[in-house]
Coordinates of C-alpha atoms in Angstrom, one line a residue:
X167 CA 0.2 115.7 8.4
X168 CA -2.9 116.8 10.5
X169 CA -1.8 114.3 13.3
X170 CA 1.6 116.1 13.3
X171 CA 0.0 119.3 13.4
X172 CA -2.8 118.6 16.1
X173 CA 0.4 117.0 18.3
X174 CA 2.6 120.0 17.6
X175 CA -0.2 122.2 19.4
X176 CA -0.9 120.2 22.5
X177 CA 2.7 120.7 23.2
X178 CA 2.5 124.0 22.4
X179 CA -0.7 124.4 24.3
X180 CA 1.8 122.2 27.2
X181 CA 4.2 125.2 26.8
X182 CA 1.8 128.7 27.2
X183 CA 0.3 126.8 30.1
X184 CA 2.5 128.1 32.3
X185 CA 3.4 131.4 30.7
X186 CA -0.2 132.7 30.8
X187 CA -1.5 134.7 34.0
X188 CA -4.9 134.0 35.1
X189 CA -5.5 137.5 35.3
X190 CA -5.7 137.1 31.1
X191 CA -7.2 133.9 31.1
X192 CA -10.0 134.3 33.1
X193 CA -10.8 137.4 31.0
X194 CA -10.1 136.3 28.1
X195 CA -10.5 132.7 28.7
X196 CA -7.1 132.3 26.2
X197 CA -6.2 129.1 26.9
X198 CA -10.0 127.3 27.3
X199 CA -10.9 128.3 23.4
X200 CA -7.4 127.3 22.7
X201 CA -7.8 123.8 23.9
X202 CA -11.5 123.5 22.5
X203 CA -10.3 124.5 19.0
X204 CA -7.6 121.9 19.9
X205 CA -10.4 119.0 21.2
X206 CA -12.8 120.0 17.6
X207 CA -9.9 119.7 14.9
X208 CA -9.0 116.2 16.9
X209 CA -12.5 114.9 16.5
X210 CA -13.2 116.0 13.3
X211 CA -10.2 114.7 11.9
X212 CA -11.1 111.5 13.7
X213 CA -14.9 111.4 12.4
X214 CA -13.4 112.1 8.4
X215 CA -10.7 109.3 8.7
X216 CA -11.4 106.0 8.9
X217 CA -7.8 104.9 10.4
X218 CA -7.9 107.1 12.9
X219 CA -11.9 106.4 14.2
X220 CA -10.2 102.6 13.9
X221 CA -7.3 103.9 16.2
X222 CA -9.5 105.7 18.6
X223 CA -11.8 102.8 19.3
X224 CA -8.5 100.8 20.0
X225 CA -6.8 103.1 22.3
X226 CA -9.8 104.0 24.3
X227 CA -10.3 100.1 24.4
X228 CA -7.1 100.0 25.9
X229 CA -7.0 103.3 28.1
X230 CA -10.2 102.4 29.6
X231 CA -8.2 99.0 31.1
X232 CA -5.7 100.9 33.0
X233 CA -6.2 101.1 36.8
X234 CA -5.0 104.1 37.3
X235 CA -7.7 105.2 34.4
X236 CA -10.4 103.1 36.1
X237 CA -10.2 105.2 39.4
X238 CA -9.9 108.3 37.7
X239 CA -13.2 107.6 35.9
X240 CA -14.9 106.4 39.3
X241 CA -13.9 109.5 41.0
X242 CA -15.2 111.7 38.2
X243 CA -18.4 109.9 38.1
X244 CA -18.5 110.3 42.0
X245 CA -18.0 113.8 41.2
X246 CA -21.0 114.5 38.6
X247 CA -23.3 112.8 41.5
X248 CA -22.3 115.4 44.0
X249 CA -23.8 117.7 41.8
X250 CA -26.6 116.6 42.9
X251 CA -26.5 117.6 46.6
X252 CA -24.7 120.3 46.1
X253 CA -25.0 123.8 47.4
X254 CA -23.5 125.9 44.9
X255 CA -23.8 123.1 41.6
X256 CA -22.2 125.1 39.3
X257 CA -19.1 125.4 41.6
X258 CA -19.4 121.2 41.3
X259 CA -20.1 121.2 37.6
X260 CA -16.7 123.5 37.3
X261 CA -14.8 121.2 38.9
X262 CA -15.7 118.3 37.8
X263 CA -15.2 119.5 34.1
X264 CA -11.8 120.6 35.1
X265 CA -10.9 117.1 36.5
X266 CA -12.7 115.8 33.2
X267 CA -9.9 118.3 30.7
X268 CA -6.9 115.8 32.9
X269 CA -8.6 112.7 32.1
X270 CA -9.0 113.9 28.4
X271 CA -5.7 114.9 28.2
X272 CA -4.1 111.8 29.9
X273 CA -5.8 110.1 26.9
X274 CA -4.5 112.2 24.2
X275 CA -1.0 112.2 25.5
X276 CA -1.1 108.2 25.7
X277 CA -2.6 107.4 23.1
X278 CA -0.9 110.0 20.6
X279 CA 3.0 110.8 22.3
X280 CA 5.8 108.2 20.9
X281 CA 7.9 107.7 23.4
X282 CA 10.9 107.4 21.6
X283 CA 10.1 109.9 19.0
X284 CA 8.6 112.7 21.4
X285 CA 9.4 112.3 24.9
X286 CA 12.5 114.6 24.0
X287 CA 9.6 118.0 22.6
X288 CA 7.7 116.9 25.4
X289 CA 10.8 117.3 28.2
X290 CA 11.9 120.6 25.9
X291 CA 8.4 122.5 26.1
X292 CA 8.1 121.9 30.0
X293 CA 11.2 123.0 30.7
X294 CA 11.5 126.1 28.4
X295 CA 8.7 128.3 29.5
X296 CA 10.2 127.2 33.3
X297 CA 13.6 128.7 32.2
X298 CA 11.8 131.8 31.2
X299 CA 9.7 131.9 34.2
X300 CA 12.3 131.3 36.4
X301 CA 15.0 134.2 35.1
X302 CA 12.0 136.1 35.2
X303 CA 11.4 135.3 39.1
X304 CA 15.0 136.2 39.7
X305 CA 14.6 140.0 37.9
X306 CA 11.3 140.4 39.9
X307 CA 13.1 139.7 43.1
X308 CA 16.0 142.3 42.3
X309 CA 13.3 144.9 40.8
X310 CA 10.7 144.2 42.7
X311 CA 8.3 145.4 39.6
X312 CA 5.0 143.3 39.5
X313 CA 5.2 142.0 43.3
X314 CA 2.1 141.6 45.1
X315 CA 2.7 139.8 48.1
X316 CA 5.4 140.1 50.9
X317 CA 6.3 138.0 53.8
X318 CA 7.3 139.4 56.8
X319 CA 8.3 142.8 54.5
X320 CA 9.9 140.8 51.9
X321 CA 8.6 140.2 48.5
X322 CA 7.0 137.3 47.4
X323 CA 7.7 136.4 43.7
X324 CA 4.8 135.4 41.4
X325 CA 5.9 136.0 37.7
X326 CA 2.8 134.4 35.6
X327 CA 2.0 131.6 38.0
X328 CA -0.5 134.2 40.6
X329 CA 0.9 132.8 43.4
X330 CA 4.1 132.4 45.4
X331 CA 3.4 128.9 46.9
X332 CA 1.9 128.0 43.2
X333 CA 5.4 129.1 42.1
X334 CA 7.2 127.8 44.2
X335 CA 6.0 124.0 43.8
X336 CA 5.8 124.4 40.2
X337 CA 9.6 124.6 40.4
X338 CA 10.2 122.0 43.2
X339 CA 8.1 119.3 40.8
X340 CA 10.5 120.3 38.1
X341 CA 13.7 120.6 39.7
X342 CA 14.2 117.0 40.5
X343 CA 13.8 115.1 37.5
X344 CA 16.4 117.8 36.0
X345 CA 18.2 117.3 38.4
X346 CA 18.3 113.4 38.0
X347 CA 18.7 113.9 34.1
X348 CA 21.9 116.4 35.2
X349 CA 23.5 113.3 36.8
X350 CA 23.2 111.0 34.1
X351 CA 24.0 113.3 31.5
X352 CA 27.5 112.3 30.3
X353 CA 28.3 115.4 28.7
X354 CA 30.1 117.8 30.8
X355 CA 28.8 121.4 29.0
X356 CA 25.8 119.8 28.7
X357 CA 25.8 118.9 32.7
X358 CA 27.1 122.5 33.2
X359 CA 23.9 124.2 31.7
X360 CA 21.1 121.8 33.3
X361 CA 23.1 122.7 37.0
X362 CA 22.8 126.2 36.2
X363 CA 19.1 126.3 34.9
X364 CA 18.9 123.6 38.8
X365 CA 19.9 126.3 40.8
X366 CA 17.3 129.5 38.8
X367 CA 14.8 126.6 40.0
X368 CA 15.9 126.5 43.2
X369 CA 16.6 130.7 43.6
X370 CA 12.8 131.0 42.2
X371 CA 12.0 128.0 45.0
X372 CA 13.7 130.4 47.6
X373 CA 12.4 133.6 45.9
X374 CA 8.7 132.4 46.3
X375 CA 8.5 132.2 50.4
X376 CA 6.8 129.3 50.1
X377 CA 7.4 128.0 53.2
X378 CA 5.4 124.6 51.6
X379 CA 7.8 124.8 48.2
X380 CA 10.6 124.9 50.8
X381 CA 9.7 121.5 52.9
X382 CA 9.5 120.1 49.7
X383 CA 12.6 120.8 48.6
X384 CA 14.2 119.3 51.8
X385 CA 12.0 116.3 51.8
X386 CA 13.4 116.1 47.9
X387 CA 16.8 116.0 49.1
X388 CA 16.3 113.6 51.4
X389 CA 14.8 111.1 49.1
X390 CA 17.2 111.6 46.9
X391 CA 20.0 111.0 49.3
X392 CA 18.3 107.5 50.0
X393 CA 17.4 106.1 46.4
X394 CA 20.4 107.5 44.5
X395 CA 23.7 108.9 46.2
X396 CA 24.3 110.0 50.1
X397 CA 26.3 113.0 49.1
X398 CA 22.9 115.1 48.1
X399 CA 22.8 115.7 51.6
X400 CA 25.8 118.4 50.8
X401 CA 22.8 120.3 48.5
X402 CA 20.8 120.2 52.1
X403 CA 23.7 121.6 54.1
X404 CA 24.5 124.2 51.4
X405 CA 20.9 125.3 51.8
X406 CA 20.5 125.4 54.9
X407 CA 24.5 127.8 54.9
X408 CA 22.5 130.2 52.4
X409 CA 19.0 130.2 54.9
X410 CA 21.6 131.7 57.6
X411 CA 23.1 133.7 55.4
X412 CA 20.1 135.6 53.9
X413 CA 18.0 136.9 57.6
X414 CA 14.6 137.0 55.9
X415 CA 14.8 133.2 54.6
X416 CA 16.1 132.2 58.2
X417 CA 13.3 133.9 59.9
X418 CA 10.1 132.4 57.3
X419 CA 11.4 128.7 58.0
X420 CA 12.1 129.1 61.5
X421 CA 8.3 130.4 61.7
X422 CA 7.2 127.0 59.9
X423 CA 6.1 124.6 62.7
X424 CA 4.3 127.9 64.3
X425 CA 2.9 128.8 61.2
X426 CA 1.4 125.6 60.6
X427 CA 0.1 125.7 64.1
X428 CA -1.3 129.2 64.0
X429 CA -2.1 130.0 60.6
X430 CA -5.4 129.1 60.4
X431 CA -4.9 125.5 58.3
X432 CA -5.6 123.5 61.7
X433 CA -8.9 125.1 61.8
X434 CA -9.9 124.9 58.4
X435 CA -8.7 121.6 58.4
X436 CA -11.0 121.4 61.4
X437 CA -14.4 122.8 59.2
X438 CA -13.3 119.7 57.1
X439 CA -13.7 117.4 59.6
X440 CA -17.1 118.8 60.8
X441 CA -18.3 119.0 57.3
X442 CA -17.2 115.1 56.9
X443 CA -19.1 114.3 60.1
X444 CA -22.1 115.7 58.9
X445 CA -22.0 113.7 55.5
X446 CA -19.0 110.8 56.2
X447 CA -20.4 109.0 53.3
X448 CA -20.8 111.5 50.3
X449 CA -19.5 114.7 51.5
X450 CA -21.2 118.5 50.7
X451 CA -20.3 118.0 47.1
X452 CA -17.5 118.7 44.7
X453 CA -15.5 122.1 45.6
X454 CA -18.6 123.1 47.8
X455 CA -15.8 123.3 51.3
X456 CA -15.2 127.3 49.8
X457 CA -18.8 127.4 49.7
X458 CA -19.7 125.9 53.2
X459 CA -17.1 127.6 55.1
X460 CA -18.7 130.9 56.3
X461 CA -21.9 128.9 57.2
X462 CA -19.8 126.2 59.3
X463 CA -17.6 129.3 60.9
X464 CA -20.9 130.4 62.3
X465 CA -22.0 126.9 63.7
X466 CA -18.7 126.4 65.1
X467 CA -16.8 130.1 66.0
X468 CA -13.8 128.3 67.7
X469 CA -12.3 127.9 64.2
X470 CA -12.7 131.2 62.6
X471 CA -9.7 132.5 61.2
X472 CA -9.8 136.4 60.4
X473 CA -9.8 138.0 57.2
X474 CA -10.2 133.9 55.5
X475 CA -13.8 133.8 55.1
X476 CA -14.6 131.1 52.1
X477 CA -11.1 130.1 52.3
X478 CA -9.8 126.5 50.9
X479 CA -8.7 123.6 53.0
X480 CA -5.2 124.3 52.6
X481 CA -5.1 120.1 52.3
X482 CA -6.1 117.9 49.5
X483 CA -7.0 115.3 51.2
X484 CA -9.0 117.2 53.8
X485 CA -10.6 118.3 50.7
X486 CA -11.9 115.1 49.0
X487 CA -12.8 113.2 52.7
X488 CA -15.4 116.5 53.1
X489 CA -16.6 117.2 49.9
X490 CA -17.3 113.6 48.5
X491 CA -16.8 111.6 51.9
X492 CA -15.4 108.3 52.4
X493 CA -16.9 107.1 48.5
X494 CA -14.9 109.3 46.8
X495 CA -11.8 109.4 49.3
X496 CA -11.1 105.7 48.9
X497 CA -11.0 105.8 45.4
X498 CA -8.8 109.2 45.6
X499 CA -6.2 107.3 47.5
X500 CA -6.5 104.1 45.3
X501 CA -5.9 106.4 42.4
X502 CA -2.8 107.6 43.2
X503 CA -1.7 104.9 45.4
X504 CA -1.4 103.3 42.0
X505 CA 0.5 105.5 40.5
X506 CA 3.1 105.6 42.8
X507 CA 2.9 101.5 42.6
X508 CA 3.0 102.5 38.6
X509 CA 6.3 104.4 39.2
X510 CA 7.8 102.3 41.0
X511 CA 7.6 99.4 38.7
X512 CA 8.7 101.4 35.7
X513 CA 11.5 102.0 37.3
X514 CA 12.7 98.4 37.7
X515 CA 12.1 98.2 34.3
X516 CA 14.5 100.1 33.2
X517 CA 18.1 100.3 33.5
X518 CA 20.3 102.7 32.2
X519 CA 18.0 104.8 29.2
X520 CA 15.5 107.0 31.2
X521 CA 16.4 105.8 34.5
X522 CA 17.5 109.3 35.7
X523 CA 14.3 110.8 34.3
X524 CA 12.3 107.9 35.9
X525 CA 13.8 108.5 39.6
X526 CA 13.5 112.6 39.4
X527 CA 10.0 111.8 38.3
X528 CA 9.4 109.4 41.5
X529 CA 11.1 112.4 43.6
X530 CA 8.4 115.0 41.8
X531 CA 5.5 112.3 43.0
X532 CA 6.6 112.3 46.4
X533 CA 7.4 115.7 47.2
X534 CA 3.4 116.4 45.0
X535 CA 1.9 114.1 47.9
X536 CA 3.5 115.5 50.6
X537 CA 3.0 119.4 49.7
X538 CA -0.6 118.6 49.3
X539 CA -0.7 117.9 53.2
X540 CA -0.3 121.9 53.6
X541 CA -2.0 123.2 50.3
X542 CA -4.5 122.1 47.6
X543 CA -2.0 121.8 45.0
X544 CA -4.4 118.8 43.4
X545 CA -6.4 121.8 42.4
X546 CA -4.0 124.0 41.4
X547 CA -4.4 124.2 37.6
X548 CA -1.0 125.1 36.5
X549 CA 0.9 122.7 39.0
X550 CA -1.6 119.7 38.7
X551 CA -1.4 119.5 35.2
X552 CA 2.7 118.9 35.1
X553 CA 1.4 116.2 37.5
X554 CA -0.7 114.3 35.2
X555 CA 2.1 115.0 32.5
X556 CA 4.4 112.8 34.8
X557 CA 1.5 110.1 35.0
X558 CA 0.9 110.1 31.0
X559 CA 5.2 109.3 31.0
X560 CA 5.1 107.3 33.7
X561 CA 1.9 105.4 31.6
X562 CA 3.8 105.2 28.4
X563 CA 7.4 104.4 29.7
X564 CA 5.7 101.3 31.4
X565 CA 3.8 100.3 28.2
X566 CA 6.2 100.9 26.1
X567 CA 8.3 97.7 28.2
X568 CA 5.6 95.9 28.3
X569 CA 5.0 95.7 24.5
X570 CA 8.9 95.2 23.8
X571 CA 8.6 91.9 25.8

């Protein structure tokens, strides 16, 4: 009964994610006593049954002997050293903590999720709140009521996710593997509703101006086109009919190769590289780059950007290389080198049960490695988490096989 119960709220703590602004968090820090109250009654009902301490010493036996757990645990501990050496430390601490709660929660959602008996709640509350958010993104475009950012004059949807290009690849991770399930869904109302709920994804998408959320989207496609069926490329050339259509859209993507080139991410990406220099083999610390910035601006003006002054890197991987150096990059890249490896293999496992889930989820991986060459979505809270959701199913669809043979 309390296992039920403690399950029942980490999905429901998997559904208000989403649906919770920062604005309210950070003041009321909703979400972080939620999920400590959550982490308490697990332990204590672990501590004051026998079967379940038995369990626990079982499943972190065996949680501890996944690769993809191994590097995630290297990395972290690389993390805590950079402490150490760094500049602002409780900046580091903060992070590290934060990459500490994914860990945790991988754990809990593999060692406590049935696959058979839950995968179904866990698919329900992601996608619910994203219904919600998204037919709210629609009515914020057509009111306008709560925008906060505009591109080029036009306004920028945000809903509860505090940013558009946070919005906007919060929907491109989800779109595909609904759009995978849509296909082999064999009922035809059923088929009807997931396309419709596709294309508030893809409006929202659209809506956000992310010209990042966007790339993905085609690069989607276009994987999708190669591992499953060559008509998807219609969905490309139907976008690209409603780009021309709509003037704003046409004129934020044909500004994307000379944003890239003049929006200031080449030289930030450039204060990474001079930070890396300086410390190639253990970088400036965990999250200290925000911190560093202004002083590195000085030392090297050619790459200030005005009005982005402790700015991120705008690029995950630019990120890791300068603030834990080549000692925590390799392990970064091992880490999710493996889970794409991971994904992959799961998905030969399989044949006809999940197999549309486990190909949208492969799209969602690629397009999540890709938009993390223009962003830090890694470190987005809110995106990164439906990330390591996608690992934890990934994990258990793969040992759920194994243990059948």
């Amino acid at each position: 009964m309390v296992n039920e119960l403690i399950k029942w709220g980490f999905l429901i703590y998997l559904g208000i994610t989403p649906l919770i602004p920062d604005t309210i968090n950070s003041k009321y820090r909703i979400m972080d006593i939620y999920l400590v109250l959550l982490v308490c009654v697990y332990l204590i009902n672990m501590l004051v049954n026998y079967e379940r301490r038995n369990k626990l010493c079982n499943d972190l036996k065996s949680f501890f002997k996944d690769s993809i757990v191994i590097f995630m645990l290297l990395l972290i501990a690389i993390m805590g050293v950079s402490t150490i050496y760094s500049t602002d430390k409780s900046l580091a601490i903060q992070e590290t903590i934060r990459f500490g709660t994914y860990i945790a929660i991988l754990y809990y959602f593999i060692s406590e999720i049935d696959i058979k008996k839950d995968l179904e709640k866990v698919v329900k509350f992601i996608y619910y709140p994203a219904f919600i958010i998204g037919v709210l993104g629609v009515i914020q475009f057509i009111t306008g009521k709560g925008i906060t950012r505009y591109a080029n004059g036009v306004a920028r949807i945000i809903v509860t996710l505090d940013n558009p290009n946070t919005l906007g690849m919060y929907f491109a991770v989800l779109l595909f593997p609904l759009v995978m399930i849509a296909f082999y869904e064999k009922r035809t109302v059923k088929k009807v509703i997931i396309g419709l709920v596709c294309l508030i994804f893809v409006l929202n998408i659209a809506f956000s101006f992310s010209r990042n959320a966007w790339f993905a989207l085609v690069v989607g496609i276009c994987i999708l086109t190669i591992i499953y069926n060559w008509k998807f490329i219609i969905g490309l050339f139907i976008a690209g009919a409603g780009v021309l259509l709509y003037p704003p859209l046409s004129v934020r993507i044909v500004g994307l190769g000379k944003a890239v080139m003049n929006d200031g991410r080449l030289k930030h990406w450039g204060i990474a590289l001079e930070m890396f220099k300086d410390k190639p083999l253990i970088g400036v610390g965990n999250g200290n780059y925000v911190t560093l910035h202004p002083e590195y601006v000085k030392l090297f003006p050619k790459f200030i950007v005005p009005g982005e002054e402790n700015y991120p890197t705008h690029n995950s991987y630019f990120k890791i290389l300068s603030e834990l150096g080549i000692l925590g990059f390799i392990p970064f890249m091992l880490l999710h080198t493996t889970i794409f490896i991971r994904s992959i293999k799961v998905c030969k496992l399989y044949s006809e049960k999940y197999k549309g889930l486990i190909k949208g989820l492969i799209v969602a991986l690629l397009i999540f490695f890709q938009a993390n060459l223009l962003d830090n979505m890694w470190f987005v809270p809110k995106v990164t988490f439906l990330y390591w959701i996608i690992v934890g199913i990934l994990i258990l669809l793969y040992r759920n096989k194994k243990a059948a043979k």
